Coordinates of C-alpha atoms and ligand atoms in Angstrom, one line a residue:
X1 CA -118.3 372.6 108.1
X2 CA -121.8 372.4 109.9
X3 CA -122.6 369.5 108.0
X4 CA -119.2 367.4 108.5
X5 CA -119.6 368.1 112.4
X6 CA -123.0 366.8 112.1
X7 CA -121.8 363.7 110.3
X8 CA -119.3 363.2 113.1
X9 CA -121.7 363.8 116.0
X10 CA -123.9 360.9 113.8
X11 CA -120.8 358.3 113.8
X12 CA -119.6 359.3 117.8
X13 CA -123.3 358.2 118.6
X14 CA -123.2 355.1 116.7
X15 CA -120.2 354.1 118.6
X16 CA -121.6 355.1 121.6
X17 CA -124.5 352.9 121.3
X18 CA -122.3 350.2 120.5
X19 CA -124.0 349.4 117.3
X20 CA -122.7 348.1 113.6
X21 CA -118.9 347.9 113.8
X22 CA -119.2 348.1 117.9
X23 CA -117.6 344.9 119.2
X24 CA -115.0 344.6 121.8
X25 CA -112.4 342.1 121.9
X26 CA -112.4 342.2 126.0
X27 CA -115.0 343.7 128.0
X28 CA -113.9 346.5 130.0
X29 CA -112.6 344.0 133.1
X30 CA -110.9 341.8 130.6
X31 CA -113.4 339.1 129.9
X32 CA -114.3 337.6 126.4
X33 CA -117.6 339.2 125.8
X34 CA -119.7 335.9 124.5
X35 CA -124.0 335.8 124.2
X36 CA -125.6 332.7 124.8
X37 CA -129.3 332.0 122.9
X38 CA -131.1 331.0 126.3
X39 CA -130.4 329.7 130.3
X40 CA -128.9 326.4 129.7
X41 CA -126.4 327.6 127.1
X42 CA -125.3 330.5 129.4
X43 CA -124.8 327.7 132.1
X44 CA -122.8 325.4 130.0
X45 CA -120.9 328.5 128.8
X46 CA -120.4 329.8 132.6
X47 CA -118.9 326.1 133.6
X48 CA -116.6 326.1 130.6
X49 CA -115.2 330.1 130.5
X50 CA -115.3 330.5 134.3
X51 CA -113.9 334.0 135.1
X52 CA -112.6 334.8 131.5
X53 CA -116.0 335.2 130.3
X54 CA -118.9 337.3 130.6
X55 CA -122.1 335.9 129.5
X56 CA -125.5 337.3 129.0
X57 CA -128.4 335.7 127.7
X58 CA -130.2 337.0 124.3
X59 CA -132.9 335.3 125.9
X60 CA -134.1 337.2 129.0
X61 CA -134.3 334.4 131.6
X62 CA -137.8 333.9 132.6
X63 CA -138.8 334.3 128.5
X64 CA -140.4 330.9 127.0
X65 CA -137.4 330.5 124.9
X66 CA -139.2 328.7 122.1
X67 CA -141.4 332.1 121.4
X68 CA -138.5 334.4 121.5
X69 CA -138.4 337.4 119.6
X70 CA -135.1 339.6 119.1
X71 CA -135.1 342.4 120.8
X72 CA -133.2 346.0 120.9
X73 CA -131.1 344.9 123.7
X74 CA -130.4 341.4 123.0
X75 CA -129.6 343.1 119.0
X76 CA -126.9 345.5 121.3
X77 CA -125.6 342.9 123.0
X78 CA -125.1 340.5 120.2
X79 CA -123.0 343.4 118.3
X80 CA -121.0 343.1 120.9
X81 CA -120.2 339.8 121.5
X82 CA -117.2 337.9 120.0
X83 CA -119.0 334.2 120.3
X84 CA -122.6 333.3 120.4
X85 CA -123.3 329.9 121.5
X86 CA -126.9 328.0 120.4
X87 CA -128.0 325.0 121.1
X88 CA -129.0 324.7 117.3
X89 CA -131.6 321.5 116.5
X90 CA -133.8 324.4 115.8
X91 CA -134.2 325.8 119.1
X92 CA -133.3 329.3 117.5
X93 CA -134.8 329.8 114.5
X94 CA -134.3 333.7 114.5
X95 CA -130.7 333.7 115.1
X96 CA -129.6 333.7 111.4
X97 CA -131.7 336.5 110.4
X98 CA -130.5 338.4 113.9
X99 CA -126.5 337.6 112.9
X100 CA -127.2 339.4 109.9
X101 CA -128.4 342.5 111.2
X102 CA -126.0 342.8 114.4
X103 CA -123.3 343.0 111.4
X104 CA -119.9 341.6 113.4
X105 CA -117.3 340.4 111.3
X106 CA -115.6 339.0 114.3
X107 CA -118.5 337.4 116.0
X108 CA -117.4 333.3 116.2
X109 CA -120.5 331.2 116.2
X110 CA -120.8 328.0 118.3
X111 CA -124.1 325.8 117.4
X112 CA -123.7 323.2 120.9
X113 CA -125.3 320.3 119.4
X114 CA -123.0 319.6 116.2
X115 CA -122.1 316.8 117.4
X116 CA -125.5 315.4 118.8
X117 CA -127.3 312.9 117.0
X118 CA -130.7 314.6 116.7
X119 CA -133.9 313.0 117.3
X120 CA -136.4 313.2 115.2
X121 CA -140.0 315.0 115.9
X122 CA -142.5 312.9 115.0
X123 CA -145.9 314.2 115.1
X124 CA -147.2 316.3 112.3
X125 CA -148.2 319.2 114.8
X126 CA -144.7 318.9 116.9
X127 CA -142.7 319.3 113.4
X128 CA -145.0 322.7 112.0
X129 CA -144.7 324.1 115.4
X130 CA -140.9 323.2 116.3
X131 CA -139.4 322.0 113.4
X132 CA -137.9 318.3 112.3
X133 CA -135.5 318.0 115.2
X134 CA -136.0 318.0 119.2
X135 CA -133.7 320.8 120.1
X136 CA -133.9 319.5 124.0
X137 CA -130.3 318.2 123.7
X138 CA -129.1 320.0 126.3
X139 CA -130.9 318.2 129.2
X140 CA -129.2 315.0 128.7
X141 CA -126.0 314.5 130.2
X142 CA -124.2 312.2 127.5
X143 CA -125.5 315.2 124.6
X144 CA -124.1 317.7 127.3
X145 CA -120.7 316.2 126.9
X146 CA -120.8 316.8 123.5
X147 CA -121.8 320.2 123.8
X148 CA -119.0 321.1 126.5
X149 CA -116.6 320.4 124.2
X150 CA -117.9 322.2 120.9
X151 CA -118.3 325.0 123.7
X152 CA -114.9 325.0 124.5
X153 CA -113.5 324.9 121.3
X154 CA -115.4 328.0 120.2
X155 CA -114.6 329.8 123.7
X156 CA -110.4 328.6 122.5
X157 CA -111.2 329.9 118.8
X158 CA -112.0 333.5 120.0
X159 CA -109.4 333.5 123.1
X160 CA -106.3 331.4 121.9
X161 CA -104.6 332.0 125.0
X162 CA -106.9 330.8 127.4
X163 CA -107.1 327.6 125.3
X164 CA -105.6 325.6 127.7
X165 CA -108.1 326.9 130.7
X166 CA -111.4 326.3 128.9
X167 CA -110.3 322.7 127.7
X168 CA -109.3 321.5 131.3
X169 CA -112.8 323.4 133.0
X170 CA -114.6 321.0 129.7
X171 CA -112.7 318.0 131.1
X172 CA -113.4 318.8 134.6
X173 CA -117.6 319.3 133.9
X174 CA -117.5 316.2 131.6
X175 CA -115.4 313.9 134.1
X176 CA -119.0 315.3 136.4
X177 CA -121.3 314.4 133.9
X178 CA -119.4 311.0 133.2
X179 CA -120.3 310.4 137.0
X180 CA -124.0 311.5 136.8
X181 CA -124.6 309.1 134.1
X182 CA -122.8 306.2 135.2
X183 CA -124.9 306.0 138.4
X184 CA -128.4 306.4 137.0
X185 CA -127.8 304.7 134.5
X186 CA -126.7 301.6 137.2
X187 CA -130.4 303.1 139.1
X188 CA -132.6 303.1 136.3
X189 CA -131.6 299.6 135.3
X190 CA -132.6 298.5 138.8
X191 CA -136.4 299.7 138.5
X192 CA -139.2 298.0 136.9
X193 CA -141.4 301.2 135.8
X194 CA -139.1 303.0 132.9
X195 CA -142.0 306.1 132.0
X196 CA -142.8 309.0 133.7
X197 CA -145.2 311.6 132.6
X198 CA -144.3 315.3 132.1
X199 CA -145.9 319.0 131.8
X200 CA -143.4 319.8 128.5
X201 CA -142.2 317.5 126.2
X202 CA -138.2 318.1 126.7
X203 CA -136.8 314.7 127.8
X204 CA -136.4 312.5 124.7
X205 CA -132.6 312.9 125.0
X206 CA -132.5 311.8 128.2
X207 CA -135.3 308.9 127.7
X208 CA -132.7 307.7 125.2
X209 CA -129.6 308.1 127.8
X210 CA -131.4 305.8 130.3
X211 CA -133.9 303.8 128.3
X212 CA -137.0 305.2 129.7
X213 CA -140.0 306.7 128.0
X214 CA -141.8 310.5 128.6
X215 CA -145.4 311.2 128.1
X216 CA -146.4 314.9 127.9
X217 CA -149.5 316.7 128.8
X218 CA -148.5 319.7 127.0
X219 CA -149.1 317.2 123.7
X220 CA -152.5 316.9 124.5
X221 CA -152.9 320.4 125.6
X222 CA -150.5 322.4 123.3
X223 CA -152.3 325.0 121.6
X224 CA -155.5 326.8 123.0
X225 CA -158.2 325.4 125.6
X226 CA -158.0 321.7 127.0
X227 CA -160.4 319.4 125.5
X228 CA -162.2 317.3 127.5
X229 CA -161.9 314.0 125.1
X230 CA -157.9 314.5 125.4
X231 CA -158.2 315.0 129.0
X232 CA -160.2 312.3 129.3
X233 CA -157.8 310.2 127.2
X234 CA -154.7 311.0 129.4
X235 CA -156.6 310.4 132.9
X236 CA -157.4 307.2 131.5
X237 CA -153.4 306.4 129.7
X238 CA -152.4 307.6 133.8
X239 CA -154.8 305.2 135.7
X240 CA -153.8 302.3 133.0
X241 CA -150.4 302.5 134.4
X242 CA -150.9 303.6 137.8
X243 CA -148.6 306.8 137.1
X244 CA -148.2 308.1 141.0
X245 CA -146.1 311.6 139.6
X246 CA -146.5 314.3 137.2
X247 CA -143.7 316.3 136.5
X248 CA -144.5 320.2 135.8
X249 CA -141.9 322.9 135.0
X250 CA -142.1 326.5 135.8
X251 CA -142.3 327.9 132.0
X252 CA -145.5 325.5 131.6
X253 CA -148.7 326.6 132.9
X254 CA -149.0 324.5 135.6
X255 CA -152.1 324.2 136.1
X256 CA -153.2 321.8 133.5
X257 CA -150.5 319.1 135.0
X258 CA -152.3 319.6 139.2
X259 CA -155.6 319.3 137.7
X260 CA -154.4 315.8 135.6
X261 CA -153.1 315.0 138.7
X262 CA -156.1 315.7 141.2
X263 CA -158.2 313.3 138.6
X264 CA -155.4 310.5 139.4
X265 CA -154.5 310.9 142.9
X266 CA -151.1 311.7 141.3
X267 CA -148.6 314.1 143.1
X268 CA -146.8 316.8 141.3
X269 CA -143.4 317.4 141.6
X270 CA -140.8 320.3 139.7
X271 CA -138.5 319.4 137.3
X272 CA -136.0 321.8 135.4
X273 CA -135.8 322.0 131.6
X274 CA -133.5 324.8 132.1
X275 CA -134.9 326.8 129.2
X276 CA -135.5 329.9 131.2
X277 CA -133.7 330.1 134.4
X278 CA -136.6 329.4 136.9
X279 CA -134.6 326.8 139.2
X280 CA -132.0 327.5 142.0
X281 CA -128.6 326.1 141.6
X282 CA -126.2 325.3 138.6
X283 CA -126.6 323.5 135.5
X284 CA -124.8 319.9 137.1
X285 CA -127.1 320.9 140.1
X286 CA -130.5 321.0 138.7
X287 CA -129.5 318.0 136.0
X288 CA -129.0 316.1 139.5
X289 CA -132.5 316.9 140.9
X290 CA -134.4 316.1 137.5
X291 CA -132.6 312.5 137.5
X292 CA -133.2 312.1 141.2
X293 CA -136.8 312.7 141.1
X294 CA -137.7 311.0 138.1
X295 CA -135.8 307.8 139.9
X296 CA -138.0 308.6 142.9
X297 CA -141.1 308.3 140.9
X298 CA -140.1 305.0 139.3
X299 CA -139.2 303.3 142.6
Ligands
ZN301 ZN1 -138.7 323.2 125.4

């Protein structure tokens, strides 16, 4: 008798703690309970499920998302979930392992860039450290399409009856991204300079968008202590073309970016990969600053 009470005290606390078989179909106000890998997916997620959803981030915001490790909290919450939306590209190369472990048969999985045509990473170093794809999908607004809609159809897969809701919120935030695209891509095609230099590598999706080009100082400085040939080498790439702005994002040490600037008489300006939650405003807010500003710098 002792021994079948303890086995029941074992079982209550598992349930308690909201581990192994521990999902909820609603949370406790009524919401689809869905985990998004990192900032930008919650965002998306947020503009898609409105209030039917509540989304956290396995990813706690202000994390470099491309380091992540699981951890006890984000494993709880993921247990719980009933969709988990990634970018996919390789931006989470832990999630299959952590989908295992959470064991929830009812967990729906939504990968956000299915339907993206991936670029390919071409340096040797850029491909051990991140894989064969850039997973940066996300911060271009024709990929972001794409991704609102596998979003919604994943949000609809778990909630059938608020199908209708999520597919007319994905129309409403693509109709906004049609708009954002349509007139940069009418005020990139009016300026003559078409690259712009950056702290982190993250805007080859929307280079391709617009037909510009990014240069990065974080490939020069990627791993360990700057060296002084490959700062030497960028100074001189940034007084060849007269670059006047060098972009630098809050997850990136910024230093390296004001001191590349000092040596140019460059200004630095903020711009938002969206990885880990740094900027103010919403996702169609902050893709509107980073398009604005990198139009400012090529006026
Ligand atoms: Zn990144």
């Amino acid at each position: 008798m002792k021994r079948l009470l303890y086995i029941f005290c074992c079982v209550l606390l598992v349930l308690m703690a909201g581990c192994g078989s521990g999902h909820q179909d609603k949370t406790a106000d009524g919401k689809l309970p869905v985990v998004a890998s990192f900032y930008a997916m919650k965002e998306i997620t947020e503009a898609i499920g409105g209030d039917k959803v509540e989304v956290r981030t396995l990813i706690p915001e202000g994390t470099e998302p491309h380091e992540f490790q699981p951890t006890t909290r984000s494993m709880k919450d993921l247990s719980r979930a009933r969709v988990l939306v990634l970018q996919g590209l390789g931006m989470e190369p832990w999630a299959e392992e952590m989908v295992k472990a959470a064991e929830n048969n009812s967990l729906i999985q939504v990968v956000a860039a299915q339907n993206v045509q991936p670029i390919q990473n071409e340096e040797k170093e850029e491909i051990r450290e991140h894989g064969q794809y850039d997973p940066h999908a996300w911060l271009s607004p024709s990929c972001a399409q794409a991704e609102a809609r596998a979003i919604a159809d994943g949000l609809a897969q778990a909630d059938p009856a608020n199908r209708a809701y999520y597919e007319a919120n994905a129309d409403r935030f693509i109709a906004r991204l049609q708009q954002l695209e349509g007139s940069y891509k009418e005020k990139f095609r009016q300026v003559h300079r078409k690259d712009f230099v950056t702290g982190h590598a993250a805007f080859a999706y929307l280079c391709r968008d617009f037909s510009l080009e990014q240069s990065s100082v974080e490939g020069v400085f990627a791993s360990g202590e700057p060296n002084a040939r490959q700062l030497a080498s960028l100074v001189e790439f940034c007084r060849e073309r007269g670059v006047k702005t060098i972009f630098t994002e809050a997850a990136v040490s910024p230093k390296t970016s004001q001191s590349l600037a000092r040596e140019v008489g460059a200004k630095v300006v903020p711009i938002h990969t969206l990885e880990g939650g740094e900027g103010e405003g919403n996702y169609l807010q902050q893709m509107e600053e980073n398009l604005e500003r990198i139009y400012e710098s090529l006026k």
